[in-house]
Short mmCIF file of C-alpha atoms in Angstrom, two decimals:
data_model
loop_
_atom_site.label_atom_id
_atom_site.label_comp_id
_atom_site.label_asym_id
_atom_site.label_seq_id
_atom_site.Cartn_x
_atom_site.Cartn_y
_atom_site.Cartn_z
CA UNK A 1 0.00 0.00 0.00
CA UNK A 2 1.55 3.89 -0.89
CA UNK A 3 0.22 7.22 -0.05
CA UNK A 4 1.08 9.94 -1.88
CA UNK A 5 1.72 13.66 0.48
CA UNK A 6 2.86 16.94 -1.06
CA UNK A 7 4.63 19.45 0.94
CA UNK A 8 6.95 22.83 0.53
CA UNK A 9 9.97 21.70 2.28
CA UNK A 10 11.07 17.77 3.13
CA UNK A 11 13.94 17.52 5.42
CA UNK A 12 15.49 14.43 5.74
CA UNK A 13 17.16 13.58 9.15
CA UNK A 14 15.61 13.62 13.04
CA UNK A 15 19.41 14.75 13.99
CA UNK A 16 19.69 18.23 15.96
CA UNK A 17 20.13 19.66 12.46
CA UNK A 18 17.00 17.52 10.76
CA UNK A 19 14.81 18.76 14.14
CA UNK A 20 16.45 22.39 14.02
CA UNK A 21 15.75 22.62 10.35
CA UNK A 22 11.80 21.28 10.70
CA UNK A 23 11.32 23.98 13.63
CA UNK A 24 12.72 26.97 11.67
CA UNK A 25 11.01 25.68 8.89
CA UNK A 26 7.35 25.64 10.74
CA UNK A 27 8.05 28.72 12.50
CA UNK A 28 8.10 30.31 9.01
CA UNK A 29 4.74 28.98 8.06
CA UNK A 30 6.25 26.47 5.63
CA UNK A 31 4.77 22.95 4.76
CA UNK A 32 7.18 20.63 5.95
CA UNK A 33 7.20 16.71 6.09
CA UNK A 34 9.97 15.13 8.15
CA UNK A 35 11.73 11.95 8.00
CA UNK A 36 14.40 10.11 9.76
CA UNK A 37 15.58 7.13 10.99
CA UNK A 38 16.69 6.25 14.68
CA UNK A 39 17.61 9.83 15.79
CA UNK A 40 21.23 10.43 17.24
CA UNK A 41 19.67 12.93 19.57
CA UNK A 42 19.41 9.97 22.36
CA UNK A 43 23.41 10.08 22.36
CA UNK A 44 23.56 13.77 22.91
CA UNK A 45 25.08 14.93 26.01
CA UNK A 46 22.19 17.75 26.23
CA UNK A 47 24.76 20.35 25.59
CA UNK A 48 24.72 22.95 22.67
CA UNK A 49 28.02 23.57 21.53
CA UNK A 50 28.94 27.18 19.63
CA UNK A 51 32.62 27.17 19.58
CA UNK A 52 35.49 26.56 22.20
CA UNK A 53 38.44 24.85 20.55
CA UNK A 54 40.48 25.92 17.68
CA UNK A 55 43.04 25.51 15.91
CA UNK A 56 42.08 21.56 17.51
CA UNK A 57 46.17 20.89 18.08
CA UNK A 58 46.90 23.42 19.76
CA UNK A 59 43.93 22.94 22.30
CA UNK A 60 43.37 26.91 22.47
CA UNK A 61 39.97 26.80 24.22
CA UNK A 62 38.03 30.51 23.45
CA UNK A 63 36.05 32.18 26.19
CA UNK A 64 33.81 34.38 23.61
CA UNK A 65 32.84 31.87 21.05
CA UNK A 66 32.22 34.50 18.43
CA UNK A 67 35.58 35.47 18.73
CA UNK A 68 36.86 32.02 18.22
CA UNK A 69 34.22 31.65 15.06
CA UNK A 70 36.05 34.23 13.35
CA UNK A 71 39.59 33.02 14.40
CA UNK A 72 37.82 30.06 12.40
CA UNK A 73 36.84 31.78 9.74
CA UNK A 74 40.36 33.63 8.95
CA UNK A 75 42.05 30.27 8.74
CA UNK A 76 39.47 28.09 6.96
CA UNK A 77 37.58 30.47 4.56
CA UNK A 78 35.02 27.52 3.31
CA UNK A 79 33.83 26.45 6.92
CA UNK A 80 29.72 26.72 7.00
CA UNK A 81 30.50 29.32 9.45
CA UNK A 82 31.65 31.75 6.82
CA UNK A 83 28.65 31.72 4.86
CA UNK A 84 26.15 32.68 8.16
CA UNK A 85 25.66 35.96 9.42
CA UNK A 86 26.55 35.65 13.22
CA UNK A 87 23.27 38.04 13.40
CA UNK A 88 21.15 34.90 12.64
CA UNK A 89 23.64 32.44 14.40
CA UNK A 90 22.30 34.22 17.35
CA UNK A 91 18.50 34.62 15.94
CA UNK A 92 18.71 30.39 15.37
CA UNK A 93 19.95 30.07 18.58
CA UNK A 94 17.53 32.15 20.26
CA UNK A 95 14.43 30.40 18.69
CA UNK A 96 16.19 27.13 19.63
CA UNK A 97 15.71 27.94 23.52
CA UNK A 98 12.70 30.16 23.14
CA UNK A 99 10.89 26.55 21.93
CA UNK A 100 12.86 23.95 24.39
CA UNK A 101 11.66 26.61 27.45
CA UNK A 102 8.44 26.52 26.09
CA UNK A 103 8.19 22.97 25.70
CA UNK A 104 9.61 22.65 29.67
CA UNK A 105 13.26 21.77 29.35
CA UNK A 106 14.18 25.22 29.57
CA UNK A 107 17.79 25.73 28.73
CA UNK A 108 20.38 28.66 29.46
CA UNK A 109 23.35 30.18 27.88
CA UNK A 110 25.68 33.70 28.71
CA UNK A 111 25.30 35.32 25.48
CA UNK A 112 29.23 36.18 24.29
CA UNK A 113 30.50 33.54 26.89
CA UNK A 114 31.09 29.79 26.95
CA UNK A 115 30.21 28.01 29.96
CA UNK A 116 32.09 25.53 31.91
CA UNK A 117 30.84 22.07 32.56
CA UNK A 118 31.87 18.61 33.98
CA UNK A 119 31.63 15.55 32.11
CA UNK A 120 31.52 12.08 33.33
CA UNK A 121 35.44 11.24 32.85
CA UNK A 122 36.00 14.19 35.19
CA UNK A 123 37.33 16.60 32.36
CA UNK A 124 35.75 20.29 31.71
CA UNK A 125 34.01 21.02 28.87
CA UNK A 126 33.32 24.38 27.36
CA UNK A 127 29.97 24.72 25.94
CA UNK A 128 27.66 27.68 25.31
CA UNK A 129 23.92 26.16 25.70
CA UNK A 130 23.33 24.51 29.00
CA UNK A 131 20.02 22.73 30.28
CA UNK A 132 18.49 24.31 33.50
CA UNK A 133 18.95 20.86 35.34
CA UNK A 134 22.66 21.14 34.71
CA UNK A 135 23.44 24.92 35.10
CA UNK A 136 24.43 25.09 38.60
CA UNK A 137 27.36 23.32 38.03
CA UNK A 138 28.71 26.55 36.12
CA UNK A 139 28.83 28.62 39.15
CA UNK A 140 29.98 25.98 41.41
CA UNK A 141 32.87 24.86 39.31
CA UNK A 142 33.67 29.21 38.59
CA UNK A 143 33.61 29.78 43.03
CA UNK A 144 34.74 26.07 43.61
CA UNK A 145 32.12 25.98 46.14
CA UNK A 146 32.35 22.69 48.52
CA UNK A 147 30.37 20.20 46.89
CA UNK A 148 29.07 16.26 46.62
CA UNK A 149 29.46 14.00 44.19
CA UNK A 150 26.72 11.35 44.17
CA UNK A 151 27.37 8.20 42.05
CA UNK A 152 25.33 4.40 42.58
CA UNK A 153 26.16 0.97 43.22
CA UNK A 154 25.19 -0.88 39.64
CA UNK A 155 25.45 2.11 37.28
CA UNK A 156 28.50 1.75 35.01
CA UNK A 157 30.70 4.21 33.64
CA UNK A 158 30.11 6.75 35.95
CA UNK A 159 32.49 7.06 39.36
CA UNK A 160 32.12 9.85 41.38
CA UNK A 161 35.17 9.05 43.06
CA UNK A 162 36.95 9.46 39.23
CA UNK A 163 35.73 12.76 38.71
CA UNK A 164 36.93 14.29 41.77
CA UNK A 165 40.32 12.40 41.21
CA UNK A 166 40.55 14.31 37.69
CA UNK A 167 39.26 17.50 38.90
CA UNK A 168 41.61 17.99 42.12
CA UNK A 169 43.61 20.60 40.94
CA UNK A 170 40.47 22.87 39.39
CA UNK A 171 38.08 22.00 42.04
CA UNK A 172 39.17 21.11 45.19
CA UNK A 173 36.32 21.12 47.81
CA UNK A 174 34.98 17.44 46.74
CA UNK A 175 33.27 15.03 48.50
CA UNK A 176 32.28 11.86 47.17
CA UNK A 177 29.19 9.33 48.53
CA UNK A 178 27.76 5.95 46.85
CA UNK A 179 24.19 4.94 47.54
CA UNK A 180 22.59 2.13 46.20
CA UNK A 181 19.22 3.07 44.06
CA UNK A 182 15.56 3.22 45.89
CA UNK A 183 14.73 0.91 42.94
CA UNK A 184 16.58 -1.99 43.23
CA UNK A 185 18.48 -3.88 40.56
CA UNK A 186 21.59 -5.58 39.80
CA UNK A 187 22.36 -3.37 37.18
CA UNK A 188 21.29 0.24 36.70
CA UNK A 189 20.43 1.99 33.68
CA UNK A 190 19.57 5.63 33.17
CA UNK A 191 16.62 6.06 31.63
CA UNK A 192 14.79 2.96 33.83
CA UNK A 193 16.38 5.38 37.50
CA UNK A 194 15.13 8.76 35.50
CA UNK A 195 11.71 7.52 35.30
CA UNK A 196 11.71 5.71 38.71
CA UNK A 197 12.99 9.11 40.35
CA UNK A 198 9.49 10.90 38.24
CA UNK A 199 7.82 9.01 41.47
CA UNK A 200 7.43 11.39 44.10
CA UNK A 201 8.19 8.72 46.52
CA UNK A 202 11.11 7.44 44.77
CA UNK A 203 12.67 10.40 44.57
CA UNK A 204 11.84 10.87 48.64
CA UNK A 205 13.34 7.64 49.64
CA UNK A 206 16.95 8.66 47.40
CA UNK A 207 17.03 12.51 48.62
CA UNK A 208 16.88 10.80 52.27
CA UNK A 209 19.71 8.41 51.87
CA UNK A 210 21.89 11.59 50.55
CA UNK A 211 21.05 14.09 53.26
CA UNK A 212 23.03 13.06 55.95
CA UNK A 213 26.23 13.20 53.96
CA UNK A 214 25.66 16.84 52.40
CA UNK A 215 26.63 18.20 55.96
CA UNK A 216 29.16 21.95 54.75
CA UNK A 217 28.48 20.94 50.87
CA UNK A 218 26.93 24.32 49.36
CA UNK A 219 25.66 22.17 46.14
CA UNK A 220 25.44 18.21 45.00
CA UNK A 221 26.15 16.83 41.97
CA UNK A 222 24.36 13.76 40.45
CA UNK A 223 24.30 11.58 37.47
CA UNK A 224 22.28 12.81 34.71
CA UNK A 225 19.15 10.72 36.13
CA UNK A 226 16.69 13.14 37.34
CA UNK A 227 13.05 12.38 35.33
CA UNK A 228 12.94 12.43 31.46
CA UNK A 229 9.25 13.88 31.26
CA UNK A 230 9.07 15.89 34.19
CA UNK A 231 12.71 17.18 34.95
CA UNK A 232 12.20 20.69 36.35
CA UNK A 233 9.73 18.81 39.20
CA UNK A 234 12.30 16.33 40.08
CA UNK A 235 15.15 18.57 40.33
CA UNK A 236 12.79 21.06 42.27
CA UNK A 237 12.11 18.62 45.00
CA UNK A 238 15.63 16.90 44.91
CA UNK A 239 16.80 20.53 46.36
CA UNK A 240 14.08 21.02 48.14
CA UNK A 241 15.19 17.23 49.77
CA UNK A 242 18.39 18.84 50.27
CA UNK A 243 17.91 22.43 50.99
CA UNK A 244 20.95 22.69 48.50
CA UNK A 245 21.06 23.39 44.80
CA UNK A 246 21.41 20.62 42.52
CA UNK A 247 23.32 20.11 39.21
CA UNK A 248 23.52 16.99 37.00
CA UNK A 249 26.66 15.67 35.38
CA UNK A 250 25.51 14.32 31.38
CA UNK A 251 26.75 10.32 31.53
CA UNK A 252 28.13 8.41 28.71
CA UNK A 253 25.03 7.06 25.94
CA UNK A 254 22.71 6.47 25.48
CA UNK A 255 21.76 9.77 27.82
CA UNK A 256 18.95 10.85 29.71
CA UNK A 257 19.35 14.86 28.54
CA UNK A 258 19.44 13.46 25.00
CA UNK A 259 16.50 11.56 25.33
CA UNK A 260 14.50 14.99 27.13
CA UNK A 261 15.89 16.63 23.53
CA UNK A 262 14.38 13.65 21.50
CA UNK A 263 10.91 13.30 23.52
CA UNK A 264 10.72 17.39 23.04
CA UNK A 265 11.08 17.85 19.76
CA UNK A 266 9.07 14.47 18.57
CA UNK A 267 6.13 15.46 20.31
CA UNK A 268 6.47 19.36 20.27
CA UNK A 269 6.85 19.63 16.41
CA UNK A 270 3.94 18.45 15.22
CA UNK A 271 2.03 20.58 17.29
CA UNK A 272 3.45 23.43 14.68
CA UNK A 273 2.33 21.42 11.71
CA UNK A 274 5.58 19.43 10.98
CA UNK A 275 4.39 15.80 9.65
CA UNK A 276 6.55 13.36 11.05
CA UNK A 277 7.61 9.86 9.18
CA UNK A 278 10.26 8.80 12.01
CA UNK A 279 11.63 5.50 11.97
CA UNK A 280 11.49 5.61 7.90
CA UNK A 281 14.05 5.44 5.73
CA UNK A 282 14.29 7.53 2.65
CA UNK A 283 14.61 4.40 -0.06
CA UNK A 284 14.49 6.44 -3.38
CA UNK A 285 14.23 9.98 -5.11
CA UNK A 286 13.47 11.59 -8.61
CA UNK A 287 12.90 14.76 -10.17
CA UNK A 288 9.39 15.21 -11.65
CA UNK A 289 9.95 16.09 -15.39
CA UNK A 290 6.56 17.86 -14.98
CA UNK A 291 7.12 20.10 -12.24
CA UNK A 292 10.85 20.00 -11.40
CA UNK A 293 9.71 18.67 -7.93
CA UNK A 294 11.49 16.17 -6.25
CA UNK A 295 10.05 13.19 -5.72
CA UNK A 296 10.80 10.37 -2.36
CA UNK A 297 9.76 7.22 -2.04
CA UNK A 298 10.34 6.77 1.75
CA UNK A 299 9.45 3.93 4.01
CA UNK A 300 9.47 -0.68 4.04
CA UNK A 301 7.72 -1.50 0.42
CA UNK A 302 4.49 -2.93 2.58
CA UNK A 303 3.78 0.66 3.62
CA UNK A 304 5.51 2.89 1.40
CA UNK A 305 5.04 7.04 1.42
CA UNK A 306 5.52 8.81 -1.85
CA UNK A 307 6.46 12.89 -0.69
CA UNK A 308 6.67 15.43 -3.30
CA UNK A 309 8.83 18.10 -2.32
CA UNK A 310 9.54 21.59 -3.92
CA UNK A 311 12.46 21.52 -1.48
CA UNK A 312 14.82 19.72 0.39
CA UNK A 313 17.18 19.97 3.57
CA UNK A 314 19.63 17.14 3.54
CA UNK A 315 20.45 17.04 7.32
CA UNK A 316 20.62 13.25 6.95
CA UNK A 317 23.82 12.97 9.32
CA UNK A 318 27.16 11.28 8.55
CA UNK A 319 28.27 7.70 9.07
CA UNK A 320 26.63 7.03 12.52
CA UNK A 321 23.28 8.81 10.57
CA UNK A 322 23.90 6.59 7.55
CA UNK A 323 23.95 10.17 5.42
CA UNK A 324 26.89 8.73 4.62
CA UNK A 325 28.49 5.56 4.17
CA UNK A 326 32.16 3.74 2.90
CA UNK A 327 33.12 0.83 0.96
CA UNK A 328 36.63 -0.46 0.58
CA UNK A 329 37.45 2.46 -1.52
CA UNK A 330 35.13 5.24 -0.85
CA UNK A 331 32.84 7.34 1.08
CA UNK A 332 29.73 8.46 -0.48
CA UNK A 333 26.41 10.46 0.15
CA UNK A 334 23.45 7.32 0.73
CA UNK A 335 20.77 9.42 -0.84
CA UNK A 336 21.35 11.51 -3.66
CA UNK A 337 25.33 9.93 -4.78
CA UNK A 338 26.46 13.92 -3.91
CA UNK A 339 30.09 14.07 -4.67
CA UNK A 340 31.89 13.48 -1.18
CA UNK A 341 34.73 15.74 -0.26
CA UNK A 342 37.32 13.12 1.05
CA UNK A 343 41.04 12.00 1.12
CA UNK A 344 42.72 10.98 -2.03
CA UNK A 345 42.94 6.99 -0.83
CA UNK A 346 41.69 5.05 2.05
CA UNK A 347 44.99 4.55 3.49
CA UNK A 348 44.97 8.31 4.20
CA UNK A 349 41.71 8.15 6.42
CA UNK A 350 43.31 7.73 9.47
CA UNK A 351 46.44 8.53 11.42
CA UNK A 352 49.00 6.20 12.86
CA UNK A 353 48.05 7.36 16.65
CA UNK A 354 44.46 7.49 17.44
CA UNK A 355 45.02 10.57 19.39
CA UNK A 356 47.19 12.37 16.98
CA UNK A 357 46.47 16.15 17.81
CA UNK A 358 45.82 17.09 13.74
CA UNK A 359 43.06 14.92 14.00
CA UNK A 360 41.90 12.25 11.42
CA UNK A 361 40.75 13.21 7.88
CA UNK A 362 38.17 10.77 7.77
CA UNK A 363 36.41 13.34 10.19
CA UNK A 364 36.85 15.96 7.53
CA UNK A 365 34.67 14.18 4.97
CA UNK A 366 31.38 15.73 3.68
CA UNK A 367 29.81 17.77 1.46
CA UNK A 368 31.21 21.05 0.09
CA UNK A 369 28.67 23.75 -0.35
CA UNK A 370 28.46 27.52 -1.56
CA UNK A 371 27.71 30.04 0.35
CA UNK A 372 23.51 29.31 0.78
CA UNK A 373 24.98 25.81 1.77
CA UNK A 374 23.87 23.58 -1.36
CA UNK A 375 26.16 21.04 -2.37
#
């Protein structure tokens, strides 16, 4: 069985970009059908990056990221950045927020600084768009106010006890404390605790455990694990618990901020008018000799979708999207054969060392575009 749906604008992806590109896109007042597969977004840390590091070997991290985008721009000329006005940089990122507040995952950002975060490995992280639930952390981290680390028996590849060890010399006044979860389990995962801790009484029974160990700390610090639908609540009464601010600490994927990013945006953009076909793959696409539209088949051939498009965003991803993919010899675009900017040979993809500061130039393959960004 195929339907046949006609719309302005099809973007293809359910990425950051894909999502960013269908909320702009409805914001305008355009018609725009959506499609993606699995979305990455469950792998995001939650954090909106601008710009922090360049050149990458030399490690300079930039305080103002608009000062380090036009560092950028001076030595690479053809980066996307050079063909966006940092006017609507700012106006994209704006509307961004305005619609995660407004959907209840409200997220915060100082406008011409980056922020400073922790990540799970106990390394800091500049980044310019922070959610509410982590925020805290910023000040804390800037004063080095006295603080607890909370980690749990079960959960893997997350140790408080790590994190202060790497952060001793730029944040001294750490404590550490392991509980084992109100919910028990052999094993933890995140998103099974975030949901438990959306139970008022779950949430109760942990914030008790903790108390007694807060004692001079001024803030606590907690895996990523506090609700998925109904953060701002939990993290309300987890303070409230502790008569301390709280902060979460993003943990390694799939993770619980990415999923809040995911849930938001696949149940907030239809609401504008975006049609959704998530979880379908674009399978084929042809230019109507009629119309110069383009036309998709998308979806399994039991329950196919025909979408005629007078436009397209490609924001299908790269190899972990499948917007792009490699044989033996070559990488290439999966949906329209785009010519892929890439090295000369496949013994050039990668580096000797996997940590070799210049990076790998695998990494640097993609698309080249002019300056309205079509390939």
């Amino acid at each position: 069985m195929t339907r046949s749906i006609r719309c302005e604008l099809f973007v293809i992806g359910s990425g950051m970009a894909g999502m960013a590109a269908a909320l702009f896109a409805a914001g305008r007042g355009i018609n725009t059908i959506q499609a993606g597969m699995s979305s990455e977004l469950a792998y995001a840390s939650g954090l909106l990056d601008l710009m922090a590091v360049h050149p990458v070997r030399e490690s300079r991290i930039w305080g103002d990221p608009w000062a380090g985008i036009d560092a950028l721009i001076r030595d690479i000329p053809a980066h996307p950045y050079a063909h966006v006005e940092k006017a609507d940089i700012r106006q994209a990122l704006d509307e961004f927020m305005t619609f995660l507040n407004s959907a209840g995952l409200p997220y915060k950002a100082d406008t011409d600084h980056n922020s400073r975060v922790i990540t799970s490995v106990g390394t800091v992280k500049p980044t310019y768009c922070v959610p509410g639930s982590i925020w805290n952390v910023v000040r804390a981290l800037q004063e080095k106010q006295p603080c607890l680390l909370v980690d749990f028996r079960g959960l893997k590849g997350f140790s408080a006890r790590q994190i202060k060890e790497m952060l001793r010399e730029n944040w001294p006044n750490l404590r550490t404390a392991r509980f084992s979860f109100p919910s028990h389990a052999p094993e933890l995962y995140t998103e099974h605790m975030a949901r438990e801790l959306e139970k008022p009484e779950i949430c109760k029974k942990l914030a008790e455990k903790i108390f007694p160990y807060v004692e001079d700390a001024r803030v606590v610090g907690l895996p990523a694990v506090l609700g998925i639908t109904r953060t701002e609540e939990v993290v309300s009464n987890m303070e409230k618990f502790l008569n301390v601010p709280v902060f979460e600490i993003p943990t390694m994927p799939p993770s619980v901020p990415g999923m809040r990013l995911k849930r938001i945006f696949e149940t907030g953009l239809p609401k504008l008018g975006v049609k959704p076909l998530l979880q379908q793959k674009v399978r084929y696409v042809k230019s109507s000799k009629s119309t110069g539209d383009l036309i998709f088949e998308v979806g399994p051939s039991d329950s196919r979708t025909t979408v005629c498009a007078k436009g397209v965003i490609l924001a299908s991803g790269r190899f972990f999207g499948k917007g792009l993919h490699s044989d033996r010899n070559s990488v290439y675009e999966t949906i329209f054969n785009l010519p892929v900017h890439q090295p000369d040979t496949r013994s050039l993809w990668h580096r000797k060392d996997l940590f070799d500061t210049r990076g790998h130039l695998i990494s640097r393959a993609g698309l080249e575009t002019d300056e309205f960004l079509r390939p």
